[in-house]
XYZ file of C-alpha atoms in Angstrom:
640
model
C 0.003 -0.008 -0.021
C 1.055 3.599 -0.618
C 0.004 6.762 1.276
C -1.345 9.687 -0.764
C -1.504 13.055 1.159
C -4.194 15.460 -0.039
C -4.202 19.264 0.453
C -6.652 19.146 3.339
C -4.173 17.056 5.402
C -6.049 13.733 4.851
C -4.278 10.644 3.722
C -5.663 7.965 1.477
C -4.202 4.494 0.841
C -3.997 2.796 -2.514
C -2.371 -0.232 -4.016
C 1.220 -0.110 -5.128
C 0.488 2.045 -8.178
C -2.335 4.667 -8.774
C -2.776 7.522 -11.151
C -4.050 11.144 -10.248
C -7.193 10.328 -12.339
C -7.920 7.247 -10.285
C -7.446 9.183 -7.048
C -9.945 11.782 -8.288
C -12.475 9.059 -9.165
C -12.109 7.592 -5.674
C -12.963 10.966 -4.240
C -15.916 11.850 -6.513
C -17.168 11.548 -10.043
C -17.609 15.187 -10.218
C -13.980 15.859 -9.409
C -12.901 13.172 -11.888
C -14.835 14.974 -14.741
C -13.066 18.311 -13.975
C -9.576 17.398 -13.090
C -7.135 18.188 -15.901
C -3.741 17.876 -14.390
C -2.003 17.205 -11.056
C 0.913 18.222 -8.917
C 2.704 15.238 -7.257
C 5.634 15.967 -4.908
C 5.837 19.527 -6.269
C 6.084 18.249 -9.874
C 3.215 18.848 -12.345
C 2.284 15.611 -14.223
C -0.369 14.124 -16.450
C -3.496 12.608 -14.754
C -2.418 9.150 -16.224
C 1.031 9.314 -14.571
C 1.478 6.238 -12.258
C 2.400 7.093 -8.612
C 4.288 4.170 -7.004
C 5.539 5.620 -3.716
C 4.145 7.660 -0.846
C 3.304 11.235 -2.164
C 1.519 14.435 -1.747
C -0.931 15.410 -4.507
C -2.845 18.310 -5.565
C -5.582 17.726 -8.261
C -5.924 20.678 -10.675
C -8.942 21.855 -12.572
C -9.346 24.784 -14.989
C -10.113 26.992 -11.939
C -6.468 26.468 -10.637
C -3.499 28.689 -11.984
C -1.407 25.477 -12.686
C -4.353 23.786 -14.248
C -4.632 26.717 -16.711
C -0.817 26.292 -17.341
C -1.390 22.649 -18.449
C -4.347 23.698 -20.488
C -2.485 26.387 -22.330
C 0.743 24.440 -22.613
C -1.300 21.619 -24.246
C -2.901 24.167 -26.532
C 0.507 25.280 -27.702
C 0.865 21.757 -29.093
C -2.384 22.232 -30.973
C -1.100 25.430 -32.389
C 2.051 23.887 -33.515
C 0.123 20.900 -35.125
C -2.017 23.325 -37.046
C 1.023 25.502 -38.245
C 2.700 22.402 -39.640
C -0.484 21.571 -41.627
C -0.224 24.819 -43.534
C 3.491 25.344 -43.312
C 5.093 21.882 -43.389
C 8.615 23.395 -43.838
C 8.448 25.648 -40.615
C 10.774 24.693 -37.872
C 9.277 24.650 -34.424
C 11.295 25.890 -31.396
C 9.584 26.345 -27.935
C 5.923 26.752 -27.007
C 5.327 27.643 -23.251
C 2.266 28.660 -21.423
C 2.255 32.195 -20.221
C 0.179 34.230 -17.729
C -2.664 34.492 -20.218
C -2.436 31.847 -22.917
C 0.606 30.633 -24.729
C 2.965 31.315 -27.646
C 5.163 29.252 -30.060
C 8.281 30.522 -31.594
C 8.542 29.384 -35.210
C 11.118 29.767 -38.053
C 8.809 30.119 -41.161
C 11.755 30.306 -43.421
C 10.594 31.997 -46.622
C 6.930 31.952 -45.568
C 5.261 34.541 -43.432
C 2.301 34.229 -41.051
C 0.020 37.339 -41.104
C -3.245 38.195 -39.301
C -5.023 37.044 -42.500
C -3.957 33.510 -41.646
C -5.253 33.533 -38.077
C -8.771 32.265 -38.936
C -7.512 29.118 -40.696
C -5.038 28.269 -37.891
C -7.942 28.630 -35.359
C -10.276 26.521 -37.358
C -7.585 23.667 -37.643
C -6.813 23.863 -33.994
C -10.463 23.259 -33.099
C -11.042 20.635 -35.727
C -8.123 18.758 -34.271
C -9.275 19.226 -30.708
C -12.572 17.649 -31.587
C -10.680 14.330 -32.091
C -10.256 14.114 -28.407
C -6.646 12.757 -28.874
C -4.870 11.806 -25.805
C -1.564 13.443 -24.838
C 1.039 10.744 -24.390
C 4.323 11.440 -22.756
C 7.106 8.971 -23.243
C 10.966 8.843 -22.813
C 13.481 8.663 -25.664
C 17.220 8.315 -25.743
C 19.302 11.277 -26.518
C 20.642 9.698 -29.730
C 16.969 9.036 -30.915
C 16.073 12.621 -30.105
C 18.943 14.064 -31.901
C 18.199 11.926 -34.964
C 14.648 12.991 -34.935
C 15.414 16.632 -34.961
C 18.573 16.545 -37.087
C 16.988 19.002 -39.515
C 15.770 21.387 -36.913
C 18.852 23.214 -35.461
C 16.714 24.804 -32.687
C 15.437 21.531 -31.148
C 18.863 19.947 -31.869
C 20.530 22.659 -29.808
C 17.967 22.086 -26.896
C 18.511 18.368 -26.929
C 22.303 18.712 -27.018
C 22.143 20.447 -23.556
C 19.798 17.859 -22.033
C 20.981 14.679 -20.255
C 20.454 11.208 -21.655
C 17.569 9.556 -19.648
C 15.759 12.807 -18.987
C 14.436 13.575 -22.437
C 10.700 13.072 -23.272
C 8.451 13.466 -26.344
C 4.725 14.162 -26.200
C 2.548 12.757 -28.857
C -1.265 13.605 -29.671
C -2.986 12.596 -32.796
C -0.419 12.818 -35.556
C 1.791 15.288 -33.865
C 4.891 14.842 -31.779
C 6.993 17.338 -29.855
C 9.928 17.570 -27.640
C 8.337 18.254 -24.314
C 8.878 17.872 -20.473
C 5.257 17.239 -19.696
C 2.341 18.724 -17.780
C -0.512 18.280 -20.175
C -4.372 17.849 -20.061
C -5.863 14.379 -20.595
C -6.997 15.022 -24.202
C -7.609 17.636 -26.944
C -11.370 17.535 -26.519
C -11.333 19.730 -23.462
C -10.292 22.711 -25.686
C -13.506 24.276 -26.880
C -12.432 27.805 -27.988
C -9.332 29.121 -29.528
C -8.023 32.489 -30.716
C -4.730 33.605 -32.289
C -4.070 36.935 -30.723
C -0.944 38.334 -32.502
C 2.388 37.717 -34.108
C 5.666 39.390 -33.092
C 9.361 38.977 -33.736
C 11.582 37.172 -31.065
C 15.201 36.323 -31.155
C 16.039 32.644 -30.662
C 16.779 32.316 -26.863
C 16.242 36.042 -26.439
C 19.762 36.823 -27.888
C 19.986 39.572 -30.549
C 22.844 37.855 -32.184
C 20.617 34.826 -32.985
C 18.000 34.600 -35.768
C 14.732 36.585 -35.459
C 11.777 34.109 -35.191
C 8.066 34.651 -35.478
C 6.290 34.399 -32.007
C 2.624 33.449 -32.399
C 0.509 34.312 -29.408
C -2.772 32.362 -28.723
C -5.296 31.717 -26.042
C -7.820 28.904 -25.505
C -10.766 28.149 -23.181
C -12.885 25.119 -22.164
C -15.932 27.312 -23.111
C -16.746 29.741 -25.912
C -18.222 32.065 -23.260
C -14.958 32.493 -21.480
C -13.287 33.360 -24.875
C -15.995 35.912 -25.593
C -15.507 37.543 -22.250
C -11.799 37.564 -22.522
C -11.857 39.266 -25.900
C -14.201 42.023 -24.444
C -11.641 42.457 -21.747
C -8.908 42.892 -24.333
C -10.874 45.575 -26.123
C -11.202 47.399 -22.752
C -7.423 46.892 -22.260
C -6.809 48.635 -25.874
C -8.725 51.595 -24.609
C -6.726 51.761 -21.520
C -3.283 51.126 -23.082
C -1.039 53.697 -21.572
C 0.848 54.169 -24.936
C -2.324 55.240 -26.545
C -3.555 57.335 -23.606
C -0.057 58.897 -23.248
C -0.271 60.120 -26.810
C -3.870 61.307 -26.759
C -3.276 63.183 -23.428
C 0.018 64.652 -24.637
C 2.023 63.277 -21.752
C 5.041 61.556 -23.281
C 6.475 60.473 -26.600
C 9.402 58.417 -28.111
C 11.809 59.457 -30.718
C 13.898 57.199 -33.001
C 16.593 59.949 -33.203
C 16.823 60.075 -29.260
C 16.704 56.200 -29.015
C 14.308 53.326 -28.301
C 13.168 52.951 -24.667
C 14.151 56.566 -23.831
C 10.859 58.430 -23.076
C 10.498 62.196 -23.753
C 8.159 63.753 -21.098
C 6.051 66.495 -22.606
C 4.826 69.470 -20.514
C 1.712 67.747 -19.245
C 3.594 64.658 -18.468
C 6.347 66.491 -16.760
C 3.609 68.216 -14.672
C 2.091 64.767 -13.753
C 5.691 63.543 -12.768
C 6.328 66.657 -10.605
C 3.006 66.328 -8.740
C 3.770 62.676 -7.971
C 7.304 63.719 -6.893
C 6.000 66.486 -4.665
C 3.357 64.201 -3.096
C 6.074 61.695 -2.085
C 8.680 64.402 -1.114
C 6.269 65.977 1.334
C 5.563 62.636 3.074
C 9.194 61.744 3.035
C 10.280 64.953 4.699
C 7.757 64.332 7.488
C 9.569 60.871 7.991
C 13.120 62.310 8.260
C 14.376 61.588 4.682
C 17.172 63.863 3.330
C 17.134 64.579 -0.477
C 20.394 64.085 -2.294
C 21.368 64.324 -5.969
C 23.951 62.087 -7.652
C 25.354 62.077 -11.331
C 24.050 59.920 -14.105
C 27.475 58.255 -14.515
C 30.178 56.971 -12.353
C 33.616 55.414 -12.677
C 33.591 51.693 -13.668
C 35.320 50.850 -10.464
C 32.321 52.146 -8.404
C 30.094 49.563 -9.967
C 32.778 46.782 -9.764
C 32.873 47.460 -5.989
C 29.116 47.330 -5.639
C 28.721 44.167 -7.851
C 26.551 45.911 -10.413
C 29.217 45.666 -13.126
C 29.313 41.822 -12.798
C 25.511 41.820 -12.859
C 24.673 44.256 -15.620
C 28.034 45.060 -17.344
C 28.123 42.523 -20.120
C 24.410 43.069 -21.129
C 24.099 46.778 -20.498
C 25.354 50.051 -21.889
C 29.112 49.664 -22.437
C 31.817 51.743 -20.575
C 32.320 55.429 -21.632
C 35.924 56.026 -22.372
C 37.588 59.365 -21.756
C 40.672 60.972 -23.390
C 42.755 59.636 -20.332
C 43.905 56.198 -21.147
C 42.362 53.441 -19.080
C 39.684 55.875 -17.604
C 36.135 54.384 -17.958
C 32.739 55.527 -16.753
C 29.376 53.848 -16.867
C 25.748 54.984 -17.027
C 24.600 54.320 -13.601
C 22.388 51.080 -13.491
C 21.378 51.823 -9.833
C 21.557 54.714 -7.445
C 22.742 52.791 -4.304
C 26.477 52.885 -4.919
C 26.344 56.687 -5.074
C 24.408 56.781 -1.895
C 26.940 54.530 -0.168
C 29.688 56.983 -1.194
C 27.550 59.856 0.281
C 27.370 57.923 3.551
C 31.070 57.631 3.606
C 31.578 61.483 3.475
C 31.294 61.493 7.299
C 31.998 59.299 10.265
C 28.740 58.469 11.956
C 27.832 57.620 15.442
C 25.040 55.268 16.409
C 23.266 58.390 17.775
C 23.177 59.726 14.200
C 21.540 56.759 12.793
C 19.274 55.977 10.858
C 20.415 58.118 7.901
C 17.844 58.213 5.138
C 19.038 59.473 1.719
C 16.333 59.809 -0.999
C 16.677 60.837 -4.686
C 14.560 60.700 -7.812
C 17.489 59.248 -9.603
C 17.491 58.283 -13.313
C 19.162 54.967 -14.032
C 19.976 53.189 -17.325
C 19.738 49.512 -18.344
C 20.021 48.052 -21.878
C 16.803 46.137 -22.459
C 16.743 44.222 -25.754
C 14.494 45.990 -28.336
C 12.106 43.142 -28.388
C 11.448 43.520 -24.640
C 10.740 47.333 -24.670
C 7.074 48.203 -24.040
C 5.827 51.804 -23.691
C 6.822 53.044 -20.231
C 6.764 49.612 -18.451
C 10.011 48.324 -20.114
C 12.394 51.230 -20.862
C 16.073 51.766 -21.022
C 16.237 54.899 -18.901
C 13.962 55.301 -15.942
C 13.688 57.328 -12.843
C 13.397 55.621 -9.418
C 11.818 57.178 -6.315
C 14.903 55.716 -4.588
C 16.027 55.969 -1.076
C 18.562 54.123 1.031
C 18.356 53.912 4.855
C 21.476 53.168 6.871
C 20.666 51.959 10.308
C 21.886 49.759 13.184
C 20.896 46.098 13.213
C 18.667 47.012 16.302
C 16.862 49.673 14.174
C 16.346 47.449 11.140
C 12.925 45.962 11.891
C 11.264 49.171 12.954
C 12.746 51.092 9.870
C 11.555 48.373 7.608
C 7.950 48.587 9.009
C 7.943 52.354 8.602
C 8.741 51.815 4.890
C 5.873 49.319 4.591
C 3.663 52.120 5.997
C 4.929 54.580 3.419
C 4.270 52.158 0.613
C 0.683 51.503 1.757
C 0.164 55.319 2.263
C 1.073 55.841 -1.443
C -1.151 52.896 -2.629
C -4.023 54.184 -0.577
C -3.871 57.809 -2.041
C -3.435 56.567 -5.641
C -6.302 54.192 -5.521
C -4.350 50.976 -5.680
C -6.457 48.802 -3.388
C -5.969 45.391 -4.982
C -2.391 44.342 -4.061
C -0.457 41.574 -2.596
C 2.884 41.345 -0.910
C 5.621 38.981 -2.233
C 8.673 38.027 -0.067
C 11.303 37.462 -2.699
C 14.120 35.256 -1.392
C 17.222 33.844 -3.009
C 17.232 30.445 -4.839
C 18.824 28.021 -2.184
C 19.811 25.710 -5.018
C 21.655 28.455 -7.041
C 23.456 30.631 -4.564
C 26.261 31.658 -7.008
C 23.910 34.215 -8.475
C 24.030 36.274 -5.277
C 26.777 38.016 -3.142
C 27.261 37.825 0.519
C 27.468 35.184 3.291
C 24.781 32.809 4.149
C 24.504 34.304 7.660
C 23.803 37.633 6.321
C 21.264 36.477 3.807
C 19.590 34.429 6.735
C 19.416 37.648 8.830
C 17.964 39.774 6.032
C 15.417 37.215 4.976
C 14.187 36.823 8.562
C 13.914 40.582 9.030
C 11.486 40.830 6.118
C 9.483 37.945 7.106
C 9.104 39.285 10.635
C 8.228 42.808 9.487
C 5.570 41.636 6.993
C 4.097 39.304 9.724
C 4.158 42.284 12.308
C 2.251 44.602 9.832
C -0.298 41.851 9.102
C 0.424 41.589 5.410
C -0.891 38.684 3.299
C 2.235 37.472 1.617
C 3.510 34.706 -0.775
C 7.091 33.491 -0.773
C 8.914 33.280 -4.072
C 12.408 31.682 -4.191
C 14.835 32.924 -6.811
C 13.381 36.465 -7.038
C 15.635 38.287 -4.684
C 17.964 41.099 -5.728
C 21.668 39.784 -6.138
C 22.616 41.677 -2.994
C 19.618 40.899 -0.771
C 16.060 39.829 -0.356
C 12.919 41.933 -1.004
C 9.512 42.611 -0.079
C 7.718 43.398 -3.433
C 4.406 44.797 -3.732
C 2.329 43.254 -6.580
C -0.588 45.480 -7.705
C -3.599 44.339 -9.867
C -4.894 46.860 -12.178
C -8.564 47.538 -13.134
C -8.193 44.613 -15.718
C -6.913 42.116 -13.185
C -3.353 42.209 -14.539
C -0.581 41.972 -11.981
C 2.540 44.379 -11.882
C 5.370 44.766 -9.508
C 5.520 48.365 -8.259
C 6.721 49.133 -4.715
C 9.754 47.341 -3.407
C 11.764 47.224 -0.069
C 15.109 45.469 0.233
C 17.423 44.591 3.081
C 21.211 44.554 2.326
C 24.002 43.509 4.654
C 26.347 43.100 1.645
C 26.811 46.559 0.123
C 27.835 47.957 3.539
C 30.630 45.293 3.649
C 31.728 45.887 0.038
C 31.953 49.754 0.576
C 33.363 49.408 4.098
C 30.642 51.424 5.738
C 30.911 51.914 9.494
C 29.436 53.737 12.472
C 30.784 54.066 15.976
C 28.693 52.240 18.434
C 28.070 52.833 22.124
C 31.160 50.722 22.874
C 33.143 53.292 20.901
C 34.000 50.634 18.477
C 33.288 50.498 14.693
C 30.286 48.569 13.505
C 28.713 47.825 10.166
C 25.388 49.455 9.264
C 22.453 47.587 7.630
C 21.071 49.078 4.486
C 17.446 49.347 3.347
C 16.699 50.031 -0.337
C 13.192 51.317 -0.999
C 11.128 52.631 -3.795
C 7.339 53.041 -3.113
C 6.516 53.865 -6.781
C 9.218 51.414 -8.088
C 9.891 53.713 -11.099
C 8.168 56.874 -12.234
C 7.683 55.398 -15.702
C 6.016 52.108 -14.803
C 4.051 53.704 -11.992
C 2.593 56.241 -14.303
C 1.944 53.646 -16.950
C -0.023 51.468 -14.510
C -1.913 54.557 -13.024
C -3.032 55.580 -16.529
C -4.253 52.086 -17.342
C -5.908 51.714 -13.922
C -7.789 55.055 -14.318
C -8.295 54.743 -17.968
C -6.662 58.136 -18.146
C -9.113 59.724 -15.875
C -6.551 60.772 -13.240
C -7.322 62.016 -9.685
C -7.917 65.613 -9.769
C -4.837 66.473 -7.788
C -2.702 64.817 -10.471
C -4.551 66.062 -13.563
C -2.300 68.589 -15.521
C -5.227 70.607 -16.804
C -8.262 70.713 -14.465
C -10.572 72.558 -16.782
C -10.869 74.090 -20.222
C -12.634 77.380 -20.770
C -14.937 77.177 -23.919
C -15.941 80.568 -25.311
C -18.875 80.107 -27.606
C -17.571 82.815 -29.974
C -14.451 84.873 -30.405
C -16.055 87.943 -28.602
C -16.031 86.111 -25.332
C -12.314 85.079 -25.455
C -11.310 88.195 -23.543
C -13.691 87.219 -20.652
C -12.367 83.631 -20.851
C -8.809 84.926 -20.343
C -9.792 86.866 -17.329
C -11.464 83.834 -15.896
C -8.244 81.785 -16.677
C -6.093 84.335 -14.773
C -8.378 84.463 -11.707
C -8.238 80.638 -11.442
C -4.446 80.531 -11.931
C -3.977 82.985 -9.050
C -5.781 80.386 -6.955
C -3.407 77.616 -8.304
C -6.333 76.054 -10.196
C -4.560 75.324 -13.553
C -6.292 74.819 -16.904
C -6.474 76.174 -20.396
C -8.714 78.164 -22.880
C -9.969 76.735 -26.123
C -10.190 79.835 -28.315
C -10.395 78.073 -31.635
C -13.018 79.166 -34.162
C -14.986 75.925 -33.660
C -18.478 75.056 -32.732
C -19.087 74.694 -28.963
C -20.205 71.079 -29.521
C -16.948 70.069 -31.092
C -14.932 71.797 -28.354
C -16.942 69.869 -25.775
C -16.308 66.541 -27.684
C -12.576 67.264 -27.910
C -12.396 68.120 -24.146
C -14.140 64.807 -23.403
C -11.787 62.941 -25.538
C -8.816 64.547 -23.676
C -10.399 63.579 -20.395
C -10.280 67.148 -19.127
C -12.247 67.051 -15.833
C -14.247 70.266 -16.100
C -15.482 72.435 -19.046
C -16.390 76.007 -18.470
C -18.780 77.206 -21.185
C -18.987 81.119 -21.445
C -21.211 83.229 -23.546
C -23.046 86.566 -23.365
C -24.999 85.599 -20.119
C -21.848 84.329 -18.280
C -19.853 87.403 -19.399
C -22.504 89.740 -18.059
C -23.040 87.818 -14.751
C -19.380 87.074 -14.085
C -20.207 83.333 -14.036
C -19.306 80.160 -15.926
C -21.566 77.196 -16.980
C -19.922 74.162 -15.649
C -19.814 70.616 -17.281
C -18.131 67.640 -15.778
C -16.318 64.928 -17.822
C -18.462 61.942 -18.302
C -21.391 63.513 -16.380
C -22.743 66.589 -18.178
C -24.019 69.964 -16.824
C -23.515 71.036 -13.274
C -25.103 74.344 -13.739
C -24.088 77.964 -13.565
C -21.451 79.143 -10.957
C -19.844 82.380 -10.056
C -16.081 82.378 -10.292
C -15.796 82.425 -6.516
C -18.183 79.390 -6.222
C -16.230 77.532 -8.859
C -12.907 78.177 -7.019
C -14.463 77.016 -3.764
C -16.044 73.954 -5.504
C -12.638 72.989 -7.115
C -10.798 73.285 -3.914
C -13.240 71.007 -2.271
C -13.065 68.513 -5.038
C -9.338 68.403 -5.032
C -9.402 68.014 -1.303
C -11.852 65.084 -1.564
C -9.686 63.352 -4.103
């Protein structure tokens, strides 16, 4: 007999071999009908995989994240099968499941897949799915695998790096692929399919390799689910920060300036400045001191910090000066500069903590295929700060930073978030710097602080920074997509590498602990998510133009400018639309530009010293005197 432990803690006994499907059937027929995959001893397997020893098991349905992963990974096989039906000379590479759906990277050779081909691919996928073909995983020798893919250099390369005895193929219907497993029972479960897009992707993400075609798709067990998802995608297109940024005149990109280097237009600069002032005001209350550091530093600075080893080979290359052997780097992080600021004085334990903050721009070379609007750029500004404290102060300081992050989220309307404790990979420690002892202390400090603040957390191994563990705040936007924004990190390593010290109560030198923190994460990504979360309808206190004055004819422009000046004196900023256009068009344009208030003025308003107020998305609010409108706006901004 073998013992099978279930997630609820119960244990069931079975004969010497049992499959996940048989376990599901022994629990209930309803579960058996819905189970599509399983996790056995932390490994995802098919429901037909024999279990021959004591094990823990989790049975997965479509409602489980890992169940969807198996569903979408299996669907990638269906996609690849359909592609080969129409493009038999295409070379397949890899086809993983992703957060929403799956993709397959394909070398089409002389052929080209376009949007016009999507429908026939989808039709073929569903016709093949109706065959209810089982996914069958089986082992092959390395020699056999290499022979099978001798004409596919991509698969051949993958197989060459695998160990003989650990190589498996998966077959369904007339299609076979190199695969590690984790499939649904049969193709019949797939009822709806959609090819979403195609894009370029370098083989293995290396720009030196050939550009492949990445085909994105998604499938569902019900047509209704696909319909709802496509409606969500349409809403996402409306909320795309790249579209909104252009429409609202916030930022732009220039090929001459360079890919991934955003240009902030006046309205976007105003938005950034308001966000910075909001955080600056709160930081000042909490004892932070603002500093400013250069955009470059000597290469040796980043060698000392470890950033050159981490980013050097794959980032912007060193800047050489006329002096032989002298090299500078665009800074990839602000922390080495702040360490050097700390070293300008000798501190006592009575002086700590020291909290240095900076809106510092850093540079990292992201590959062109990975750039995406403001969310993935090559130059970005962090709302960065570094706290140097004694070990005894660490826990309290960390909790204060948690409070600051939550203060930011609350005021910006990010209510749907989770906290992720990002620890180092215990099986791959060479990726990190520092001693096991320091890592253990840093990790425990984060776990304790998060627990003390009552945060609901998940632990992710392998997601730590190379110098220390992190508490990352994962925010879900209005469409349910998850983004990492705020981050807090504990670092025992950089103080050692920079030989930072303070004099303790015993009059001896001691090593401070360093906290890295960025509540926004980066100004670029934060603004992108803010735009998409609000669909461009920003909180009033962040909106660059609060109103637009709409004279109904040219003879009321002078009165409109008088109103504009009166409001500007009260720091209520807006603009005047003095174009020779019909009032209806001006209102429509103001609605499109998401300007919160429209002040229509004509003969009556000019005579009475009033404005007729309209609100974006709501309509008329009635006539107000200038004084009434000023009081109204101040109250609205205060409420927001």
